[in-house]
mmCIF file of C-alpha atoms in Angstrom:
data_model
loop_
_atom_site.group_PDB
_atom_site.id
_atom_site.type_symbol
_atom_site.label_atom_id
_atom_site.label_comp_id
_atom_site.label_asym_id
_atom_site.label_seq_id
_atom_site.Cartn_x
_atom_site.Cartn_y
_atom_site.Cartn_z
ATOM 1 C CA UNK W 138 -1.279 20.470 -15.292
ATOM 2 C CA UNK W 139 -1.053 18.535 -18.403
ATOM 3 C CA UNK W 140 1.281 20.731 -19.818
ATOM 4 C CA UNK W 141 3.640 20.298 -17.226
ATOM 5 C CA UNK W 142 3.380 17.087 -17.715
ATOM 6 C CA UNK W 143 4.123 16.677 -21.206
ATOM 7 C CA UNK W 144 6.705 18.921 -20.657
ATOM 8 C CA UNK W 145 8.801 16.869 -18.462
ATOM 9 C CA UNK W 146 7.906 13.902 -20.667
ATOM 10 C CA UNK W 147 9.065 15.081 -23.729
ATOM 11 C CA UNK W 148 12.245 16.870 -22.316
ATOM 12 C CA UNK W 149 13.414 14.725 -19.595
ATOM 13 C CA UNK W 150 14.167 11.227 -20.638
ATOM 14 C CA UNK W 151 14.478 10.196 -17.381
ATOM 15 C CA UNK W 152 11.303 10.635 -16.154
ATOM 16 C CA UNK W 153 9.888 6.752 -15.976
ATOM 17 C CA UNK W 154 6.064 7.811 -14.799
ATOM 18 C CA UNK W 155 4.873 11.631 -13.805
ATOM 19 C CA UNK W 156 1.943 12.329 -11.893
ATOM 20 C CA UNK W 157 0.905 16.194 -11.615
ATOM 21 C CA UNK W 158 -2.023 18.355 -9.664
ATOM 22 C CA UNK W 159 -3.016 21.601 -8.787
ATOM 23 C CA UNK W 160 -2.216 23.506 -5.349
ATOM 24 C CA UNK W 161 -5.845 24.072 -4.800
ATOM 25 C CA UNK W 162 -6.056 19.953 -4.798
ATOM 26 C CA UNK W 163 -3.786 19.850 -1.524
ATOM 27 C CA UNK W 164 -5.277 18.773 1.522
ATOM 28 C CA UNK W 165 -4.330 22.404 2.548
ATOM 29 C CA UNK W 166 -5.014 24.492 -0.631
ATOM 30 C CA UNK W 167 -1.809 25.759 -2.322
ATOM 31 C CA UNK W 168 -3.404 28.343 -4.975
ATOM 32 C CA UNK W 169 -0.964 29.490 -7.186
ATOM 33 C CA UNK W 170 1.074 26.247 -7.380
ATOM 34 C CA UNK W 171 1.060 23.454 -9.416
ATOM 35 C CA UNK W 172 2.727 19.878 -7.904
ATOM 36 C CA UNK W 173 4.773 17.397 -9.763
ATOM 37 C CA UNK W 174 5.792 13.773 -9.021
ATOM 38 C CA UNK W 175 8.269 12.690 -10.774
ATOM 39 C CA UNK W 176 9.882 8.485 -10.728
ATOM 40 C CA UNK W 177 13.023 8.245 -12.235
ATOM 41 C CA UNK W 178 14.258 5.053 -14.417
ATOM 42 C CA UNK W 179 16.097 3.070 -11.669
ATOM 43 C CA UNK W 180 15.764 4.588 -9.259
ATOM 44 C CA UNK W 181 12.810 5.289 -6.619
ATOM 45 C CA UNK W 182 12.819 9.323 -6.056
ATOM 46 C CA UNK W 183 14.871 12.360 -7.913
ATOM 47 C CA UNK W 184 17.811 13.559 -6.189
ATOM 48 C CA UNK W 185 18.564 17.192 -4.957
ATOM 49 C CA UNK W 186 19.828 18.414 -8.606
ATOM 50 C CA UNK W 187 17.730 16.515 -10.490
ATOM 51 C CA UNK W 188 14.777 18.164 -9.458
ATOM 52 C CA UNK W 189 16.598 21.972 -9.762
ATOM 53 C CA UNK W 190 17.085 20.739 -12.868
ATOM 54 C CA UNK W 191 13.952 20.341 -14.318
ATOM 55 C CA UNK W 192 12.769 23.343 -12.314
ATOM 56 C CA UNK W 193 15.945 25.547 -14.016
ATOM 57 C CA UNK W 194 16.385 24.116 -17.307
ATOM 58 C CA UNK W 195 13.163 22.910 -18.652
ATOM 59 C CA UNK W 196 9.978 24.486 -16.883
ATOM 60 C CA UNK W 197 11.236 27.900 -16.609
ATOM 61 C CA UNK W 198 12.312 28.037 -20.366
ATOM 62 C CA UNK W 199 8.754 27.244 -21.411
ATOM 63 C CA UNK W 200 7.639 30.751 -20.325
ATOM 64 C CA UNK W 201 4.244 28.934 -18.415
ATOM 65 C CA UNK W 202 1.971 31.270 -16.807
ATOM 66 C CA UNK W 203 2.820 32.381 -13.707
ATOM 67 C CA UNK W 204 2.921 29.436 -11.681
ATOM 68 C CA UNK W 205 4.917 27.920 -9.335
ATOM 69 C CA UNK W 206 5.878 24.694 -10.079
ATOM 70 C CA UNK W 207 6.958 22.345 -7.274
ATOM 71 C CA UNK W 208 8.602 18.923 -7.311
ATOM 72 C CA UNK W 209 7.613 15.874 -4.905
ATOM 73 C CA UNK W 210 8.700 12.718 -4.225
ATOM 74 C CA UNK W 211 7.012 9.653 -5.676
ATOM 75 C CA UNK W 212 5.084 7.623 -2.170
ATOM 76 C CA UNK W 213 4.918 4.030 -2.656
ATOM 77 C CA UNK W 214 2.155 2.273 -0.805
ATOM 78 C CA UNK W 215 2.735 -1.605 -0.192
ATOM 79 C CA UNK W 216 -0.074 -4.130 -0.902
ATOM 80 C CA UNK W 217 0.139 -6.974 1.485
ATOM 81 C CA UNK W 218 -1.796 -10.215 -0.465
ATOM 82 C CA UNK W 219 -2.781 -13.165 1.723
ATOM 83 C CA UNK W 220 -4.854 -15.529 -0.979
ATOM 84 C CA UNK W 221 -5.412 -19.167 -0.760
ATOM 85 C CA UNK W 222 -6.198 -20.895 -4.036
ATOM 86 C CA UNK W 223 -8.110 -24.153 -4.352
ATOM 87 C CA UNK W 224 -7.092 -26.551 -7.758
ATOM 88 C CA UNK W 225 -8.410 -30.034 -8.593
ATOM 89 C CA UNK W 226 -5.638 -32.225 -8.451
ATOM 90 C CA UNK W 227 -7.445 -34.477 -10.690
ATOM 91 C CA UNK W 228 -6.496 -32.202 -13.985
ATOM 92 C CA UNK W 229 -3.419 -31.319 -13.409
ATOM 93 C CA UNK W 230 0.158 -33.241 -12.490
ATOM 94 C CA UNK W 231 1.001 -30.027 -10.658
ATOM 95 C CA UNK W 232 1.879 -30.074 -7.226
ATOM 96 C CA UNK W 233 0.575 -27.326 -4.697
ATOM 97 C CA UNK W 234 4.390 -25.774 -4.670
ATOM 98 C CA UNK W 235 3.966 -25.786 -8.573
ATOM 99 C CA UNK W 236 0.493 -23.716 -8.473
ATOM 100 C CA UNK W 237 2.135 -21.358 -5.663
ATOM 101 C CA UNK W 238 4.813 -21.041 -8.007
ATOM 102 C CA UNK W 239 3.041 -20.363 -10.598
ATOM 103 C CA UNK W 240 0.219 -17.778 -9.392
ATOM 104 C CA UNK W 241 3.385 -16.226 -7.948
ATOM 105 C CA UNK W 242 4.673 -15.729 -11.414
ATOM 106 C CA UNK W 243 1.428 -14.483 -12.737
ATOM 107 C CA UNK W 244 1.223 -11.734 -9.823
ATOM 108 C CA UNK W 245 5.051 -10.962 -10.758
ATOM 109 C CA UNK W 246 4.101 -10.044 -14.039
ATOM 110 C CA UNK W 247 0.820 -8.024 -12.732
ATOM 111 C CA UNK W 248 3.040 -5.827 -10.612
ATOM 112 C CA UNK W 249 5.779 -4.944 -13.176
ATOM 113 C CA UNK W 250 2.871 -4.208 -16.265
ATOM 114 C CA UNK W 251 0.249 -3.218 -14.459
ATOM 115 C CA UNK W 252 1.111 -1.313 -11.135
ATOM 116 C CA UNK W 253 4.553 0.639 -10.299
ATOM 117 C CA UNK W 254 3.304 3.713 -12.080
ATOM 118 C CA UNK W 255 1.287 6.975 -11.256
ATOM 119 C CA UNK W 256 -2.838 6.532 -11.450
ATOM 120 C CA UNK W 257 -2.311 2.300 -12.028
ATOM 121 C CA UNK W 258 -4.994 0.747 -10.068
ATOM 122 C CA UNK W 259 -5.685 -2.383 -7.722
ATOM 123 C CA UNK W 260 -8.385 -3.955 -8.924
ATOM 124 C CA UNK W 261 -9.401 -7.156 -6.994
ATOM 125 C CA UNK W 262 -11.819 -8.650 -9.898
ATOM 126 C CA UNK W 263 -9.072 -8.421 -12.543
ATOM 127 C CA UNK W 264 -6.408 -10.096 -9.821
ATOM 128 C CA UNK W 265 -8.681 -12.575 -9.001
ATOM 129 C CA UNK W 266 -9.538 -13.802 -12.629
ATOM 130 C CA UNK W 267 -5.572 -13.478 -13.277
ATOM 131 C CA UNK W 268 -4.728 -16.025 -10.666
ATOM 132 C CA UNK W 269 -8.011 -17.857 -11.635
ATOM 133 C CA UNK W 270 -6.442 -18.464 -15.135
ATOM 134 C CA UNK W 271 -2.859 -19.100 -13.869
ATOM 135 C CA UNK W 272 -3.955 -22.779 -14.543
ATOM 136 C CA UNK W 273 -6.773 -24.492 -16.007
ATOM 137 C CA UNK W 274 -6.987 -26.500 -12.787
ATOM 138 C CA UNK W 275 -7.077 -23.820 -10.302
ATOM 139 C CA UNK W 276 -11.114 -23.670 -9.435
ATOM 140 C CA UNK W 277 -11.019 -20.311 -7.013
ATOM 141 C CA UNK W 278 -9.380 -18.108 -4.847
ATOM 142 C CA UNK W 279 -10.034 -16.247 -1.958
ATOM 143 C CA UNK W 280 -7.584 -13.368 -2.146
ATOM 144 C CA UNK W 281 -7.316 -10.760 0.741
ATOM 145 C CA UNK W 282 -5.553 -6.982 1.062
ATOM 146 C CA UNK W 283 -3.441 -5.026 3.766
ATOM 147 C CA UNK W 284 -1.571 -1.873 2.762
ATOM 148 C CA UNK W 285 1.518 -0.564 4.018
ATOM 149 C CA UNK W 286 3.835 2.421 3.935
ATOM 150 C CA UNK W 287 7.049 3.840 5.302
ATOM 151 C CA UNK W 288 7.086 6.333 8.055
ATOM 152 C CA UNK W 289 10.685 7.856 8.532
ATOM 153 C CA UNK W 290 11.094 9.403 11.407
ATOM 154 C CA UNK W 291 13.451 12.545 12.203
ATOM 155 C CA UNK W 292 15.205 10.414 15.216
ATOM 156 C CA UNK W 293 16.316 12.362 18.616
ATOM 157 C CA UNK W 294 14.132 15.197 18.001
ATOM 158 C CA UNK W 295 10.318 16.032 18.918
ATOM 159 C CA UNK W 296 8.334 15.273 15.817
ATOM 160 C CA UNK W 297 4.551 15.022 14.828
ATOM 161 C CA UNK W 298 4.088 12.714 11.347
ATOM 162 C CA UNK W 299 1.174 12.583 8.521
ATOM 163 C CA UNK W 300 0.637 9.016 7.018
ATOM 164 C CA UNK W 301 -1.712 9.430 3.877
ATOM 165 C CA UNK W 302 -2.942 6.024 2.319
ATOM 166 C CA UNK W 303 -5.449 7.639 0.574
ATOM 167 C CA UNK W 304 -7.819 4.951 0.883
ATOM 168 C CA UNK W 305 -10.702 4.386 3.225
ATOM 169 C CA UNK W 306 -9.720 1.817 5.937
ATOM 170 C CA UNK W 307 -11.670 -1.007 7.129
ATOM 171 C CA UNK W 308 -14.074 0.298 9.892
ATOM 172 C CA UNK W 309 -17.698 -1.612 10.267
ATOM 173 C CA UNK W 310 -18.390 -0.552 13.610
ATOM 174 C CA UNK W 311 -16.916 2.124 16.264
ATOM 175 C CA UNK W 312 -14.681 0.049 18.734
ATOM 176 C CA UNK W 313 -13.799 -2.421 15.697
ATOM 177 C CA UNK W 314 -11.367 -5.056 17.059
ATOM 178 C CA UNK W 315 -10.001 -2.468 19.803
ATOM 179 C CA UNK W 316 -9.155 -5.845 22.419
ATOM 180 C CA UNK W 317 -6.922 -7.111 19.683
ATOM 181 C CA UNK W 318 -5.108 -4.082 18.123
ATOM 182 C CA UNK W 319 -8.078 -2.635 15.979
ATOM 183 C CA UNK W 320 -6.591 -2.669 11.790
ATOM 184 C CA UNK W 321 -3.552 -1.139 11.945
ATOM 185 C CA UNK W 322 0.113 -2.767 13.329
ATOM 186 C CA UNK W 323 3.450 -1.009 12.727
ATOM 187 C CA UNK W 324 7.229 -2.118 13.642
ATOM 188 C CA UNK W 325 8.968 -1.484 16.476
ATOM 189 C CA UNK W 326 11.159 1.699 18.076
ATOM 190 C CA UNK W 327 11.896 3.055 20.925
ATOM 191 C CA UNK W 328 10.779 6.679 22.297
ATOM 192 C CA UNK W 329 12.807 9.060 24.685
ATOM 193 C CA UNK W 330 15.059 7.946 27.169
ATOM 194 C CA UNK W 331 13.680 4.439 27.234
ATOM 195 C CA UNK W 332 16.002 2.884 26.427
ATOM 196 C CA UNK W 333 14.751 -0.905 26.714
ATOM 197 C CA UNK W 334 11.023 -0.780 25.805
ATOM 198 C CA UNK W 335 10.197 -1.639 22.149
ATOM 199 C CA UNK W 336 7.364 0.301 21.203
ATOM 200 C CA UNK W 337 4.527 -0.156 18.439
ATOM 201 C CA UNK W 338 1.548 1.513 17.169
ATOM 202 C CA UNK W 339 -2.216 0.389 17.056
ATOM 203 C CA UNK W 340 -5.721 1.891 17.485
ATOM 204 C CA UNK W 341 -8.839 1.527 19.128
ATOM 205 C CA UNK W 342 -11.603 1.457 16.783
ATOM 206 C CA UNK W 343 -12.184 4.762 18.012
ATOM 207 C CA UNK W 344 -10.359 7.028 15.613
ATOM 208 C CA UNK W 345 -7.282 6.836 18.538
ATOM 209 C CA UNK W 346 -3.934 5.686 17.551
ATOM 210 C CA UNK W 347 -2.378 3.956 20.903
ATOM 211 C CA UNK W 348 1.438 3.533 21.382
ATOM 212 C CA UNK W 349 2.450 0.140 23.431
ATOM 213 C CA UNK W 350 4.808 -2.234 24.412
ATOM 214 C CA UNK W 351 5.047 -5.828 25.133
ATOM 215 C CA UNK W 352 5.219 -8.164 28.872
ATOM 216 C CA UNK W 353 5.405 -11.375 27.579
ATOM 217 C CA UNK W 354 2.272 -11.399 25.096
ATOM 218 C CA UNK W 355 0.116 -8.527 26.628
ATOM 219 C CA UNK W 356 -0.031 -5.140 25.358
ATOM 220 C CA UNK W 357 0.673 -2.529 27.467
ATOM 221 C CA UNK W 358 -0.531 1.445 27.042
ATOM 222 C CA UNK W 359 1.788 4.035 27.614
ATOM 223 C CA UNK W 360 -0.073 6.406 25.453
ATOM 224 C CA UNK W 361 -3.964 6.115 24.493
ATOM 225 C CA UNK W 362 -4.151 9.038 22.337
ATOM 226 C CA UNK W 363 -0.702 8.888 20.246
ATOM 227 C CA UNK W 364 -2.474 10.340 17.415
ATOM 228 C CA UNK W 365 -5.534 9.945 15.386
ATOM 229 C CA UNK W 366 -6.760 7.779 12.407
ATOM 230 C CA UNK W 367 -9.234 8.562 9.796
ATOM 231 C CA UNK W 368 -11.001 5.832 8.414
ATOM 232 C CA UNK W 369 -12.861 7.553 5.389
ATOM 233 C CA UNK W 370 -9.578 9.368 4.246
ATOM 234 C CA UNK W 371 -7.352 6.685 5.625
ATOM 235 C CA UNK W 372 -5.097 9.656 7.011
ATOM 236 C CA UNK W 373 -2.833 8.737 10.088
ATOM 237 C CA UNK W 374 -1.400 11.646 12.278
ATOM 238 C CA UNK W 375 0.965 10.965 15.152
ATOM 239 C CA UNK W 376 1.105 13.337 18.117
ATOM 240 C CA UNK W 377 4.412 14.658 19.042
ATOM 241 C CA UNK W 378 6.899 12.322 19.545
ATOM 242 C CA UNK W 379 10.402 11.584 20.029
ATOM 243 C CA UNK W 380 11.782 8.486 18.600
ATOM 244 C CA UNK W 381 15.241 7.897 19.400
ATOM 245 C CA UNK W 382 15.297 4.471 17.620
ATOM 246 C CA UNK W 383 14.014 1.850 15.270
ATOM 247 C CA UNK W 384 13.818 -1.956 15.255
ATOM 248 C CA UNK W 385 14.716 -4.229 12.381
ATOM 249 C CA UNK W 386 12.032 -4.548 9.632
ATOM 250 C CA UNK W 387 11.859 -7.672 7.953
ATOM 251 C CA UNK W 388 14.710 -8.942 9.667
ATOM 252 C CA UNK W 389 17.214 -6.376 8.344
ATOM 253 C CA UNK W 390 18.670 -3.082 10.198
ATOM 254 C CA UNK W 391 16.263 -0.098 8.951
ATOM 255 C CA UNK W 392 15.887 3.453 9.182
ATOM 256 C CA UNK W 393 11.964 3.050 8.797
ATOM 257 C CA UNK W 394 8.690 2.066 11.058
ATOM 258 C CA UNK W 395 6.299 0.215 8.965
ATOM 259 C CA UNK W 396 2.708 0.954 9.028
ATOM 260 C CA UNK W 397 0.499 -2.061 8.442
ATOM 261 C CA UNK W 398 -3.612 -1.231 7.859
ATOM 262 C CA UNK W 399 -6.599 -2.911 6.550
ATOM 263 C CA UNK W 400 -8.634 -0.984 3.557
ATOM 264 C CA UNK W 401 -12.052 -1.291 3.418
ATOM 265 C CA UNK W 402 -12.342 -2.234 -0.022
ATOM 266 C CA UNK W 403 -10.081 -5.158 -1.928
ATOM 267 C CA UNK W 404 -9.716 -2.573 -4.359
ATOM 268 C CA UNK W 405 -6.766 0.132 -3.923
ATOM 269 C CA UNK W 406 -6.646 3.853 -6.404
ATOM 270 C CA UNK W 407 -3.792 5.976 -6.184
ATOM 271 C CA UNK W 408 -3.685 9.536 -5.862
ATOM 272 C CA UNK W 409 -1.698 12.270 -6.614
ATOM 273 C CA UNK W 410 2.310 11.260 -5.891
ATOM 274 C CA UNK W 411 1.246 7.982 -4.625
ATOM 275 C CA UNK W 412 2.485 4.519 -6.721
ATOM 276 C CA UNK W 413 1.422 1.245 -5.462
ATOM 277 C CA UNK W 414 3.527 -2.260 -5.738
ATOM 278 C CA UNK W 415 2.747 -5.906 -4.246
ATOM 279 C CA UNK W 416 5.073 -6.723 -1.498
ATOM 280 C CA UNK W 417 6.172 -10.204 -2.163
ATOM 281 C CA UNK W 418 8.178 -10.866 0.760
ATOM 282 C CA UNK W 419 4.718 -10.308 3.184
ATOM 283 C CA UNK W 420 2.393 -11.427 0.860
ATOM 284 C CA UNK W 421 0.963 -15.111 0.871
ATOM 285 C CA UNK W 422 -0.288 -17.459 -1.793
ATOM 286 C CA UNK W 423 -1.342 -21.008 -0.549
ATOM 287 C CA UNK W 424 -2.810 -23.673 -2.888
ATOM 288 C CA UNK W 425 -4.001 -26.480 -2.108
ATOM 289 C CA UNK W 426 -5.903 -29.445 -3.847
ATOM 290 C CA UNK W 427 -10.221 -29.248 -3.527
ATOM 291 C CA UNK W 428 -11.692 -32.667 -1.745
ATOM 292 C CA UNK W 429 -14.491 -31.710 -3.466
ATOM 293 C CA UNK W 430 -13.468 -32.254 -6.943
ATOM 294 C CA UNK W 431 -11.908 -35.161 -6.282
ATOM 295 C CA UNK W 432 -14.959 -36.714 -4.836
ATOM 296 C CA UNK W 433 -17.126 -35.735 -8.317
ATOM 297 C CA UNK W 434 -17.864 -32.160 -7.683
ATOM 298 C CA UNK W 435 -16.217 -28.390 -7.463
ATOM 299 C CA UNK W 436 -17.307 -25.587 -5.621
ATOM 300 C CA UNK W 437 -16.309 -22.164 -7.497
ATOM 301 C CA UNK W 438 -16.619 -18.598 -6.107
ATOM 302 C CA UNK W 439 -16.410 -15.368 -8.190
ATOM 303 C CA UNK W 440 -16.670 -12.313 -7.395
ATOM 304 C CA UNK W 441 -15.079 -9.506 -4.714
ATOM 305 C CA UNK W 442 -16.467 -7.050 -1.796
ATOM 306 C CA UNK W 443 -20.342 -7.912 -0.901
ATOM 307 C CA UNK W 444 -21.092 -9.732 -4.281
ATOM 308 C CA UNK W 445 -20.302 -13.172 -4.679
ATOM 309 C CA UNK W 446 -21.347 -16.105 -7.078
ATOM 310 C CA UNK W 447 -21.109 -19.737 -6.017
ATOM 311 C CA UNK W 448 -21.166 -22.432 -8.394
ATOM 312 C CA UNK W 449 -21.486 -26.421 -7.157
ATOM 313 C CA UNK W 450 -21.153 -28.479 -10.762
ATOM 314 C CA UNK W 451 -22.003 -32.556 -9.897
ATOM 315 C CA UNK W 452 -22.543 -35.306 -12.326
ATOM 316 C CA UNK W 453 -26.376 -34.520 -11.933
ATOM 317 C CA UNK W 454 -25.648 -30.994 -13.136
ATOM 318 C CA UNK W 455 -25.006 -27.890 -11.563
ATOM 319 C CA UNK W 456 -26.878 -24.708 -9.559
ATOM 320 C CA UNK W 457 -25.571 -21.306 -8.821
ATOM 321 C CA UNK W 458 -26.447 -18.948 -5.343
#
């Protein structure tokens, strides 16, 4: 595999970040294959003769062993921040907008050196201590994670569909949050010949995916078993299904239905073809000044998942728990 790998690298200049596996590493075992991903330089996936390309003019003439190499788009998987930062106002002529601003600028930065590239991990520690040190007057942050990917559907025809986050997904007990929706939300389409009834996806805290639509603000089942999710592999399959249409995402005509879950852990790994990168426009970052410095002590937390440090610093000194 790292052959093939250095192979593209070094003869297709192109080639912005590769990522490449064995068949026998496939959720169904390929033997006798080896898979390459492949993100261009401006642009998100190869096209059509791109990919022959590499495949005709610069794996074959390397005379590999017998192998058969195959090419695969790059997946991007969305990471949804909601964080709320807490600054003393008492340091800092800042204004809330300017530490928003700011943190934003810092995350920015994060995406475009740190993520947007094969194996480049989420890691909630390092995030936290980057917004942390945005500003000497920022105290904490609480910073929280959703994922998200693009389904795109084959519309007018029959279809069943694999979503793979590759990531455990939040699930503490069975029946978790099944009244409200359960962890996963998608956008809207519309199935069949229905042609008024916007449709959207959630589960049951079952391992069920349930399709539904809305009277007024009440969800209403027309299918309780629309397809399974897998919390430990994070692995979403949707039964057969024909969607004849999809609903605006994000305001803007689209040919995609986003799926929206929660992970169980704050920190995200890639695998395989899979690239992660913040989404901006759904993320939040809200800042706000701490009464309790102002009043002659801070409250700091540390830490991410089950572990956490708090620190309360007075004028009579300071204790940790």
């Amino acid at each position: 595999a790292d052959d093939y790998k250095a192979i593209v690298k070094n003869n297709y200049t192109n080639a912005e970040t590769v990522s490449v596996w064995g068949g026998e590493e496939q959720a169904v075992p390929e033997y006798g294959k080896v898979f390459l991903s492949i993100k261009p330089a401006n642009a998100e996936t190869l096209t059509d003769v791109q990919k022959q390309f590499i495949k005709d003019s610069i794996l074959k003439t390397k005379n590999l062993v017998s192998i058969t190499p195959e090419i695969v788009d790059p997946e991007t998987t969305y990471i949804r921040l909601a964080s709320t930062v807490k600054f003393d106002s008492n340091s800092t002529t800042f204004a809330a907008a300017d530490i928003q601003s700011s943190v934003t600028t810092s995350l920015t930065n994060f995406n475009r050196d740190n993520l947007l590239s094969f194996n480049s991990q989420y890691r909630a520690s390092e995030v936290s201590r980057l917004i942390d040190n945005t500003d000497t007057s920022i105290l904490n942050n609480t910073t929280s994670v959703k994922l998200s990917k693009f389904l795109t559907p084959t519309t007018g025809s029959t279809v069943s569909y694999n979503i793979s986050f590759n990531n455990a997904l939040l699930h503490p007990e069975n029946g978790y949050l099944s009244s409200t929706g359960g962890i996963l939300t998608s956008t809207g389409f519309k199935v069949g010949t229905d042609t008024t009834s916007e449709f959207f996806f959630d589960d049951d805290g079952e391992g069920n995916l349930r399709r539904y639509s809305l009277v007024g603000t009440t969800r209403s089942y027309a299918d309780l078993q629309a397809g399974s999710i897998d919390y430990s592999s994070g692995v979403i399959k949707i039964n057969n299904i024909n969607i004849t249409s999809i609903s605006n995402v994000d305001d803007a005509t689209s040919l995609q239905i986003r799926i929206v879950v929660s992970p169980s852990s704050n920190d995200i790994v890639p695998v395989r073809n899979q690239i992660l990168e913040i989404d901006f426009a759904n993320s939040t970052i809200t800042a706000s000044a701490d009464t309790q410095s102002s009043s002659g002590s801070s409250i700091s937390t540390s830490g991410s998942g089950t572990s956490t440090t708090t620190t309360v610093s007075t004028s009579g000194g300071s204790s940790s728990y």
